Coordinates of C-alpha atoms and ligand atoms in Angstrom, one line a residue:
X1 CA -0.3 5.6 -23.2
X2 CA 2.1 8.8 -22.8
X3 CA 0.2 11.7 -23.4
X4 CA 2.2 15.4 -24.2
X5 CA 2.0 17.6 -21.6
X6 CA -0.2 20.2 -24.0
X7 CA -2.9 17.6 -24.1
X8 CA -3.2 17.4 -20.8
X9 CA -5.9 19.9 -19.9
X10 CA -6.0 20.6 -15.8
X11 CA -8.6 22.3 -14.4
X12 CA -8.9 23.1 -11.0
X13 CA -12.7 23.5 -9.7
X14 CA -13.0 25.4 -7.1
X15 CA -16.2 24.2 -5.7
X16 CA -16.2 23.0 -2.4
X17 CA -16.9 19.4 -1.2
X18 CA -18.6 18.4 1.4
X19 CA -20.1 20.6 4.8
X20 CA -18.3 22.3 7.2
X21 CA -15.8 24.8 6.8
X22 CA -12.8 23.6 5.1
X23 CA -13.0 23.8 2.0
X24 CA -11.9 21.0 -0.3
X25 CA -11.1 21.9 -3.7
X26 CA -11.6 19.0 -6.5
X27 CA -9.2 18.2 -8.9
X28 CA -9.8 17.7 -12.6
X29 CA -8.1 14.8 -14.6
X30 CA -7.8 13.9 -18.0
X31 CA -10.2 10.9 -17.7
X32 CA -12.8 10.4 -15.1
X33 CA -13.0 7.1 -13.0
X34 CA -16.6 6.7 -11.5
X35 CA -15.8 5.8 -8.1
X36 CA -19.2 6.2 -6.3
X37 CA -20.1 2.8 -4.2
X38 CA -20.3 -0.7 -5.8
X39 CA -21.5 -3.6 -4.4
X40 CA -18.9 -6.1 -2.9
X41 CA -19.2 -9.9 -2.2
X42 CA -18.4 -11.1 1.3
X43 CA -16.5 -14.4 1.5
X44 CA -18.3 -16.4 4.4
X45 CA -15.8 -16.9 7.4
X46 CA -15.3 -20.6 7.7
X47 CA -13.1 -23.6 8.2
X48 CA -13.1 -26.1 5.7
X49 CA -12.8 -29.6 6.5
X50 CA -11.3 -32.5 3.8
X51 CA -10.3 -36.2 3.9
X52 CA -13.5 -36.3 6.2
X53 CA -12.2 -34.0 8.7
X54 CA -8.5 -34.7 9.0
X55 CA -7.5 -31.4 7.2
X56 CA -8.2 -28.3 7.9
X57 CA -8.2 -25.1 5.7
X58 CA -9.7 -21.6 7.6
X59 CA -10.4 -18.3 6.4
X60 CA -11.9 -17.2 9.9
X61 CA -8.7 -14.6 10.7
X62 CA -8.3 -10.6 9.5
X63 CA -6.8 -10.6 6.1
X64 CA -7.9 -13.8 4.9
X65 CA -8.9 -14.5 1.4
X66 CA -10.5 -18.2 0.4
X67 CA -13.7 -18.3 -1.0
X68 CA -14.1 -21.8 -1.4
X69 CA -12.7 -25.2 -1.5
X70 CA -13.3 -28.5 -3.2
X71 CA -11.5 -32.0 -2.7
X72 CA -9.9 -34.0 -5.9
X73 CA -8.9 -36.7 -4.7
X74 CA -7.0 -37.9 -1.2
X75 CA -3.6 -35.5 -1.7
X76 CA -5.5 -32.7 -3.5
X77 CA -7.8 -29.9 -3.7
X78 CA -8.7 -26.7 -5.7
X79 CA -9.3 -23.3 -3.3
X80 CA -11.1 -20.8 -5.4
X81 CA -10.0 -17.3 -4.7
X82 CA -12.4 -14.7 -6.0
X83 CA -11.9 -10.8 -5.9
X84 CA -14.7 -8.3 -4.0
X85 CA -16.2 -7.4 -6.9
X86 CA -15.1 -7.0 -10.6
X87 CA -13.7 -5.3 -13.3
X88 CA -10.6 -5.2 -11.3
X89 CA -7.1 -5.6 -11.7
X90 CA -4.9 -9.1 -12.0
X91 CA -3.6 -9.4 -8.4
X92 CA -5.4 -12.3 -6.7
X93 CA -4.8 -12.2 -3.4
X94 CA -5.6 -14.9 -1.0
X95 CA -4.1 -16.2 2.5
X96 CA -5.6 -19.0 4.9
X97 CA -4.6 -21.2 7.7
X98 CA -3.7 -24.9 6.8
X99 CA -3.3 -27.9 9.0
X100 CA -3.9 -31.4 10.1
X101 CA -4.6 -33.9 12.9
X102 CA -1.9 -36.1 11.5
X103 CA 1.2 -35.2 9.3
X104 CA 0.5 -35.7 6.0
X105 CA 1.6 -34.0 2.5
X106 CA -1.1 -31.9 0.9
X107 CA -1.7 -30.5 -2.8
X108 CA -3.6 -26.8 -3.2
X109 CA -4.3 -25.9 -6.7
X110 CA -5.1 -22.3 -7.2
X111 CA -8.5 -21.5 -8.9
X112 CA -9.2 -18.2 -9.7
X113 CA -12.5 -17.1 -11.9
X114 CA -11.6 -16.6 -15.9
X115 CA -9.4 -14.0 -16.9
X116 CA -7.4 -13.8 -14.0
X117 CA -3.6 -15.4 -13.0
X118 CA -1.7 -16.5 -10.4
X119 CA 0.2 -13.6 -9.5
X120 CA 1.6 -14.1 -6.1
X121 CA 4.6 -16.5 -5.1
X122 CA 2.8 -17.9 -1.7
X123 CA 4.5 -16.6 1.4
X124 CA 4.7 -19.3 4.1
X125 CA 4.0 -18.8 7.9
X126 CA 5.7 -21.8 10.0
X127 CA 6.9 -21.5 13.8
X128 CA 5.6 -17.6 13.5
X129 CA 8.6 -17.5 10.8
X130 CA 7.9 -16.1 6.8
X131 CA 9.4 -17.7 4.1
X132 CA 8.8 -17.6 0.2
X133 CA 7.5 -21.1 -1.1
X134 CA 10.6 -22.8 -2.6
X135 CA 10.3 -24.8 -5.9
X136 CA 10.5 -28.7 -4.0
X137 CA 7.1 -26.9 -3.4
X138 CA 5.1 -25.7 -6.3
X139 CA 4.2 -26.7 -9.0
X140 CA 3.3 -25.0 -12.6
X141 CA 1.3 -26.1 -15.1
X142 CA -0.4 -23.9 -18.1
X143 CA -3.1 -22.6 -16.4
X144 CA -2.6 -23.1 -12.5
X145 CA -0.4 -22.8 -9.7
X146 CA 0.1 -25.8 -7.0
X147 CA 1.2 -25.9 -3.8
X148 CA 2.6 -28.9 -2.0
X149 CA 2.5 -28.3 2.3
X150 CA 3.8 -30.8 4.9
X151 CA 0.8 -30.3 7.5
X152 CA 0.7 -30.9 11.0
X153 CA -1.5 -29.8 13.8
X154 CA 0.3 -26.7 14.3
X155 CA -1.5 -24.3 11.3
X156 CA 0.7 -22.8 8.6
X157 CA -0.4 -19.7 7.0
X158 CA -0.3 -19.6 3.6
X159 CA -0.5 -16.1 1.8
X160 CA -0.3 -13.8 -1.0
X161 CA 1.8 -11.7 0.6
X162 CA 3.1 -11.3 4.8
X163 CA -0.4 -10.2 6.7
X164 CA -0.4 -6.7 8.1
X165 CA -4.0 -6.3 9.5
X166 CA -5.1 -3.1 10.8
X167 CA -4.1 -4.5 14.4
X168 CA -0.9 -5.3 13.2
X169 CA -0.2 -1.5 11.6
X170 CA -1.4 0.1 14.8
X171 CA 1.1 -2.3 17.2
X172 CA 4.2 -1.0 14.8
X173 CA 2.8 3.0 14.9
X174 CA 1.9 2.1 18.9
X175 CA 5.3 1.1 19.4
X176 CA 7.2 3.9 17.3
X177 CA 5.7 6.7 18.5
X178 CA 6.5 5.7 22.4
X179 CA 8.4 9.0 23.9
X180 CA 8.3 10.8 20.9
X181 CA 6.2 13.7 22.3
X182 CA 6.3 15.5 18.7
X183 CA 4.5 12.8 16.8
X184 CA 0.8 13.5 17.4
X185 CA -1.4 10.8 16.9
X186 CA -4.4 11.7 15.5
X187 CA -7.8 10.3 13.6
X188 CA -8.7 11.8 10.5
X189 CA -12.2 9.8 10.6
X190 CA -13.7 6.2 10.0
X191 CA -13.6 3.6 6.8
X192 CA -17.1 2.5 5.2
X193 CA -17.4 0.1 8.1
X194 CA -16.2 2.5 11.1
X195 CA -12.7 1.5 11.0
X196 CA -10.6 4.3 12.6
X197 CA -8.2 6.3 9.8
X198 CA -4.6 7.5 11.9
X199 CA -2.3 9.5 11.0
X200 CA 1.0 10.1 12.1
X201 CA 1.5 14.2 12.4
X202 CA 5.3 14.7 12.8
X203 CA 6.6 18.2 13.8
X204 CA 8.9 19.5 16.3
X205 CA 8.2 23.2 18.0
X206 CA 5.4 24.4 16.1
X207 CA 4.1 23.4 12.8
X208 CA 3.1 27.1 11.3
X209 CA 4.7 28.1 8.2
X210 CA 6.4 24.4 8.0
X211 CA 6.5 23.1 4.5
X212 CA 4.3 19.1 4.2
X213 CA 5.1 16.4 3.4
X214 CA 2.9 13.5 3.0
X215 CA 3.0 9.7 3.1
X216 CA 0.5 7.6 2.1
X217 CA 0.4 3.5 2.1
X218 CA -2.1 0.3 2.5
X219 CA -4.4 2.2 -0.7
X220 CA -4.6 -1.3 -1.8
X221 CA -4.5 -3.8 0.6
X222 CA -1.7 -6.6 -0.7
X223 CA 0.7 -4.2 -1.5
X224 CA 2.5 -5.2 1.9
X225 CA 6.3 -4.9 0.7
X226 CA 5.6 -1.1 -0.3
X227 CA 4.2 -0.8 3.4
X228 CA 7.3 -1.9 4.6
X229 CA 9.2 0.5 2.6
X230 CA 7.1 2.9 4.4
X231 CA 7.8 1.5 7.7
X232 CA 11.6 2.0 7.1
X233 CA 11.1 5.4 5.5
X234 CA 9.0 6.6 8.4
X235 CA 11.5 4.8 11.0
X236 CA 14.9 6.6 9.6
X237 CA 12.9 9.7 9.9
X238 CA 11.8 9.0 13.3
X239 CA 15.1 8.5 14.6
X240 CA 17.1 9.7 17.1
X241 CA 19.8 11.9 14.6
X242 CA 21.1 15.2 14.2
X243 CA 19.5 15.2 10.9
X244 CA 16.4 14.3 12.0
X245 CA 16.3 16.6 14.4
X246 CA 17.2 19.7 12.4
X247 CA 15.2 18.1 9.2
X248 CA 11.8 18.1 11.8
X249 CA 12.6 21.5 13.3
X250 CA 11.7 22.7 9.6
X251 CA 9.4 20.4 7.9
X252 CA 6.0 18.9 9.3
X253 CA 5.4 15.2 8.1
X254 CA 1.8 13.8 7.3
X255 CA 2.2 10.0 7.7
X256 CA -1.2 8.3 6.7
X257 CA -0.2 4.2 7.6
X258 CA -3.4 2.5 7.1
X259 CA -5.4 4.2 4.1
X260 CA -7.9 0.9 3.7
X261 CA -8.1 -0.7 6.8
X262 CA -11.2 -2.2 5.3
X263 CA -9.9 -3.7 2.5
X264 CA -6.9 -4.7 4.3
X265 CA -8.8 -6.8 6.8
X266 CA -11.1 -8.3 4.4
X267 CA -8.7 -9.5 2.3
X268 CA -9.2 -7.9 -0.9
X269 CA -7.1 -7.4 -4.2
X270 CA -8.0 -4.0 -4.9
X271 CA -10.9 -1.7 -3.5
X272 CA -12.3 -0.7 0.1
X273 CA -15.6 -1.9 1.3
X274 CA -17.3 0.4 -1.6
X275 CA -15.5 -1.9 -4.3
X276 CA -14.0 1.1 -5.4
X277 CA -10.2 1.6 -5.9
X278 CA -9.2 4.5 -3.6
X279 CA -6.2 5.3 -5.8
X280 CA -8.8 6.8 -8.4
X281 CA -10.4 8.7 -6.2
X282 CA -8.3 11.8 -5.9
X283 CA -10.6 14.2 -8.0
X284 CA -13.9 14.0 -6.2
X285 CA -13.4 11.9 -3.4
X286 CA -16.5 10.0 -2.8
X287 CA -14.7 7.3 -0.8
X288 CA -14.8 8.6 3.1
X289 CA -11.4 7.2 3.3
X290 CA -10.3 9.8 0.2
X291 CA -12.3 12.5 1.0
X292 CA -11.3 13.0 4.8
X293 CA -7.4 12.5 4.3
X294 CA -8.0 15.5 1.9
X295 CA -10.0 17.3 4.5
X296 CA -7.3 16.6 7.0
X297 CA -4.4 17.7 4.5
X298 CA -6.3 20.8 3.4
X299 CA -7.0 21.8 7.5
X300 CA -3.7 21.6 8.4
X301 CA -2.8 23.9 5.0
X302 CA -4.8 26.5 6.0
X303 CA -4.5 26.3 9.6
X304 CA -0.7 26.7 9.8
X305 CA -0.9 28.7 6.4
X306 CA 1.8 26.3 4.5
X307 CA 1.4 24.7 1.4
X308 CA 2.4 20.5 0.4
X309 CA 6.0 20.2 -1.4
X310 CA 6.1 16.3 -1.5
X311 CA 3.9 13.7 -1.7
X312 CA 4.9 10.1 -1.3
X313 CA 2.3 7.2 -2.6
X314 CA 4.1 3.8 -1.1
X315 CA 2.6 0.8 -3.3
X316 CA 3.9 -2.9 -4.7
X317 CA 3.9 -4.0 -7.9
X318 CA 5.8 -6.9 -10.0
X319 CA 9.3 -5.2 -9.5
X320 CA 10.9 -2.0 -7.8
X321 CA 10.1 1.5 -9.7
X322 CA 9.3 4.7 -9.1
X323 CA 6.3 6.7 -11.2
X324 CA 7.0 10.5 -11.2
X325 CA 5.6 12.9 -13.0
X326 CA 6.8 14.4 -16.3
X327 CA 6.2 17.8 -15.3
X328 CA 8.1 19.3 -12.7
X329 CA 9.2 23.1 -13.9
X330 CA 6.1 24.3 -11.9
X331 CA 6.4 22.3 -8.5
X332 CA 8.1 23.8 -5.7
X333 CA 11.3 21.7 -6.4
X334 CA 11.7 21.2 -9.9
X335 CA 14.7 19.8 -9.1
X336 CA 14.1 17.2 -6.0
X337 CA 13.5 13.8 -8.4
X338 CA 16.4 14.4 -10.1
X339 CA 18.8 15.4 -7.1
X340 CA 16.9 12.5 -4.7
X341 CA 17.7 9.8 -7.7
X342 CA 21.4 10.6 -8.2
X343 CA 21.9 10.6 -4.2
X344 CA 20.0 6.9 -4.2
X345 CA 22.1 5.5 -6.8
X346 CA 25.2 7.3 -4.9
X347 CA 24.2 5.7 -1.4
X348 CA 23.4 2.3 -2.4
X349 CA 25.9 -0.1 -3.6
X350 CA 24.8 -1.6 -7.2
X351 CA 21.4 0.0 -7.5
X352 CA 20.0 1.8 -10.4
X353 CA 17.1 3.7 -9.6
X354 CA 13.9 2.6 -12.0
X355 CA 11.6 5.3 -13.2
X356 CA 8.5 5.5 -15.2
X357 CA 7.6 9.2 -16.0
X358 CA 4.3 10.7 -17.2
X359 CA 2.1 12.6 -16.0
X360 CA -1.3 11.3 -14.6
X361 CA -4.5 11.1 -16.4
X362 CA -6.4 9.2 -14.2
X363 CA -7.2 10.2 -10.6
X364 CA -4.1 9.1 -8.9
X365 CA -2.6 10.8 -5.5
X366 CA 0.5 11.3 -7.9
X367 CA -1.2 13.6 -10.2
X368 CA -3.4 15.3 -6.9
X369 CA 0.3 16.1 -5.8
X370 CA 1.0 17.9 -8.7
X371 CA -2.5 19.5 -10.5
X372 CA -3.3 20.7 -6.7
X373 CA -0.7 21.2 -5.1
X374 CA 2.2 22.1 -7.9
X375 CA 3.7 19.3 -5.2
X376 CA 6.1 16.4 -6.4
X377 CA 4.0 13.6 -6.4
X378 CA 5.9 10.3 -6.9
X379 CA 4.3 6.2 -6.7
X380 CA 7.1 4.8 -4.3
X381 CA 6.6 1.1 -5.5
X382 CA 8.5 -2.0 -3.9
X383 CA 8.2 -5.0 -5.7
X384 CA 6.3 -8.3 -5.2
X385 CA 9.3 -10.1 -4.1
X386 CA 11.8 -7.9 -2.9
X387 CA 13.3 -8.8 0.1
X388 CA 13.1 -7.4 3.4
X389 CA 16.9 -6.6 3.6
X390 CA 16.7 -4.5 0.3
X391 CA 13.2 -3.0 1.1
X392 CA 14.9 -1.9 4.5
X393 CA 18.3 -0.3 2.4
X394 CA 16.0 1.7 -0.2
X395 CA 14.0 2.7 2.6
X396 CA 16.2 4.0 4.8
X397 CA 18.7 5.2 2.3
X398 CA 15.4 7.7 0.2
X399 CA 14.5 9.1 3.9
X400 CA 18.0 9.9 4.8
X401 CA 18.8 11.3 1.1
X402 CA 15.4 13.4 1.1
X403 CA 16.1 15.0 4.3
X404 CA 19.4 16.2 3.4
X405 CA 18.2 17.2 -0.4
X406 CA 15.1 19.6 1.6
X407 CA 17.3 20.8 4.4
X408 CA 19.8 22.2 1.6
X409 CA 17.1 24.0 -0.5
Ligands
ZN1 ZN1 -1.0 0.0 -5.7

């Protein structure tokens, strides 16, 4: 539902959260989430073993999602996928290891519990090589997806979407930040179960006065092609250019890579190990993953006495689109969406920038952007399927287009 902008009532409480001495202000919405803890359920870490022990299905890897498994017949079996916990939005996730002591075709049908759909073309890992499941290999009826596989003894990996475990995100930010003395690498605390939380603070001689911006990504867990788009954001910023150079010199980047490295390595849809999705969180935060990103943001406010301007949220959904917000006459650069999405559709050959505008009534980091920060707050979402080439063009193109749009204001 679009809501005018006079109904939306914004208050901002200024109590403080939490101990210590910076003080994090929380942030009233239109409608309050209830994100305080909720119990998940574990999925036991196992292989499975069919046709008395001549195929093999495993879960027992980071990111994995296969909650059980039961044979039909001699070519066929049902894997049940179930989500951490429930209510929680359609987007069943699932990825496990698949192979045999003989070659032999194999059938997986998809079983997920009532009320939820296959959502996720399965993504196929052979010979350390991704590719999308190609129609000779699945198989659609009403209710239920198959999947056809050509198993040997070397395992494929068969997933919702590419697997970037916590590991994996700290080899690429590892790797990027090698001789770049002015990104700092820094923890802004621990998940629910003691994962560390990095951040990526970019800044070349000094950071006081420096306008922020901030990056977020991995809030949900699948949403792997809008991490990408991050990667490629972050990487064209990172680089070694002029306008880099000059674009750093003024602003000071926040770059958060892993928000949910709990949920990411568990394998769920949605939520951290709470069971509660983070992306509702920004008004109270009661998730320690919410609540110490704001801390860290807030800190670095006050510390170097600057404010946020831009606030970058980078999700997936079903297709490419950006959510902005329909106010903007108030933000620090009323102008920016407007400017950014003419120089997108200017810089990339036959692309028509997709937005959805309204302003947020639920807890989002879009509307935080904006009700506490008068900051442009924007969802950066890749979709499902978009390739890697076009993921990298957006990418690259937004980062390059955003510096040059902030360096000229
Ligand atoms: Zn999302």
């Amino acid at each position: 539902m679009k809501l005018s902008r006079s109904v939306v009532v914004i208050l901002l409480i200024v109590s403080s959260i939490g101990s210590g001495c910076t003080t994090v202000k929380s942030v009233s919405f239109e409608n309050y989430v209830d994100t305080t803890a909720k119990p998940i359920k574990l999925q036991a870490k196992k292989t499975f073993k069919l046709n008395n022990g001549d195929i093999y299905l495993s879960n027992a890897f980071n990111g994995a999602r296969l909650n059980d498994v039961k044979q039909i017949n001699d070519t066929l079996a049902e894997i049940y996928i179930q989500p951490e916990n429930s209510p929680i939005n359609n987007s069943p996730y699932y990825a496990f290891k698949a192979w045999s002591d003989l070659p032999t075709s194999f059938y997986l049908r998809f079983k997920y519990p009532k009320g939820y759909n296959h959502r996720y073309v399965p993504k196929l890992k052979i010979n350390d090589k991704w590719k999308i499941a190609d129609s000779t290999q699945l198989f659609t009826s009403k209710d239920a997806m198959t999947v056809k596989l050509s198993l040997t003894t070397e395992p494929i990996l068969v997933s919702a979407q590419e697997i970037q475990s916590s590991v994996d995100v700290k080899n690429w930010y590892s790797a990027l930040l090698k001789g770049k003395d002015f990104v700092h690498l820094n923890s802004y605390g621990t998940s629910v179960l003691g994962k560390n939380l990095p951040v990526l603070d970019i800044h070349k001689n000094g950071k006081d006065n420096k306008d922020l911006i901030i990056l977020l990504t991995r809030q949900h867990p699948p949403e792997v092609t809008g991490y990408f788009a991050f990667q490629a954001f972050l990487e064209t910023i990172l680089k070694d250019s002029e306008l880099s150079n000059t674009f750093l010199n003024t602003y000071r980047i926040l770059a958060f890579p892993i928000m949910n490295p709990d949920g990411v390595d568990l394998g769920h849809w949605r939520h951290n190990a709470n069971g509660v999705d983070l992306n509702r969180d920004w008004s109270r935060y009661n998730q320690p993953e919410i609540k110490q990103a704001v801390k860290y943001i807030s800190k670095a406010i006050k510390k170097s006495k600057t404010r946020v301007i831009l606030g970058l949220d980078f999700h997936s959904t079903w297709y490419d689109v950006f959510y902005t917000n329909e106010s903007r006459a108030k933000t620090t650069m009323p102008q920016f969406i407007d400017n950014w999405f003419i120089a997108l559709e200017h810089n990339i050959p036959d692309y028509t920038v997709n937005e959805t505008s309204s302003d947020s009534d639920k807890p989002v980091s879009k509307g935080w952007f904006l009700y506490g920060h008068d900051a442009v707050g924007i969802t950066y979402e890749i979709g499902d399927t978009t390739s890697k080439t076009e993921i990298n063009r957006i990418g690259k193109v937004s980062a390059t287009e955003m510096m040059k749009i902030l360096l000229k204001k």
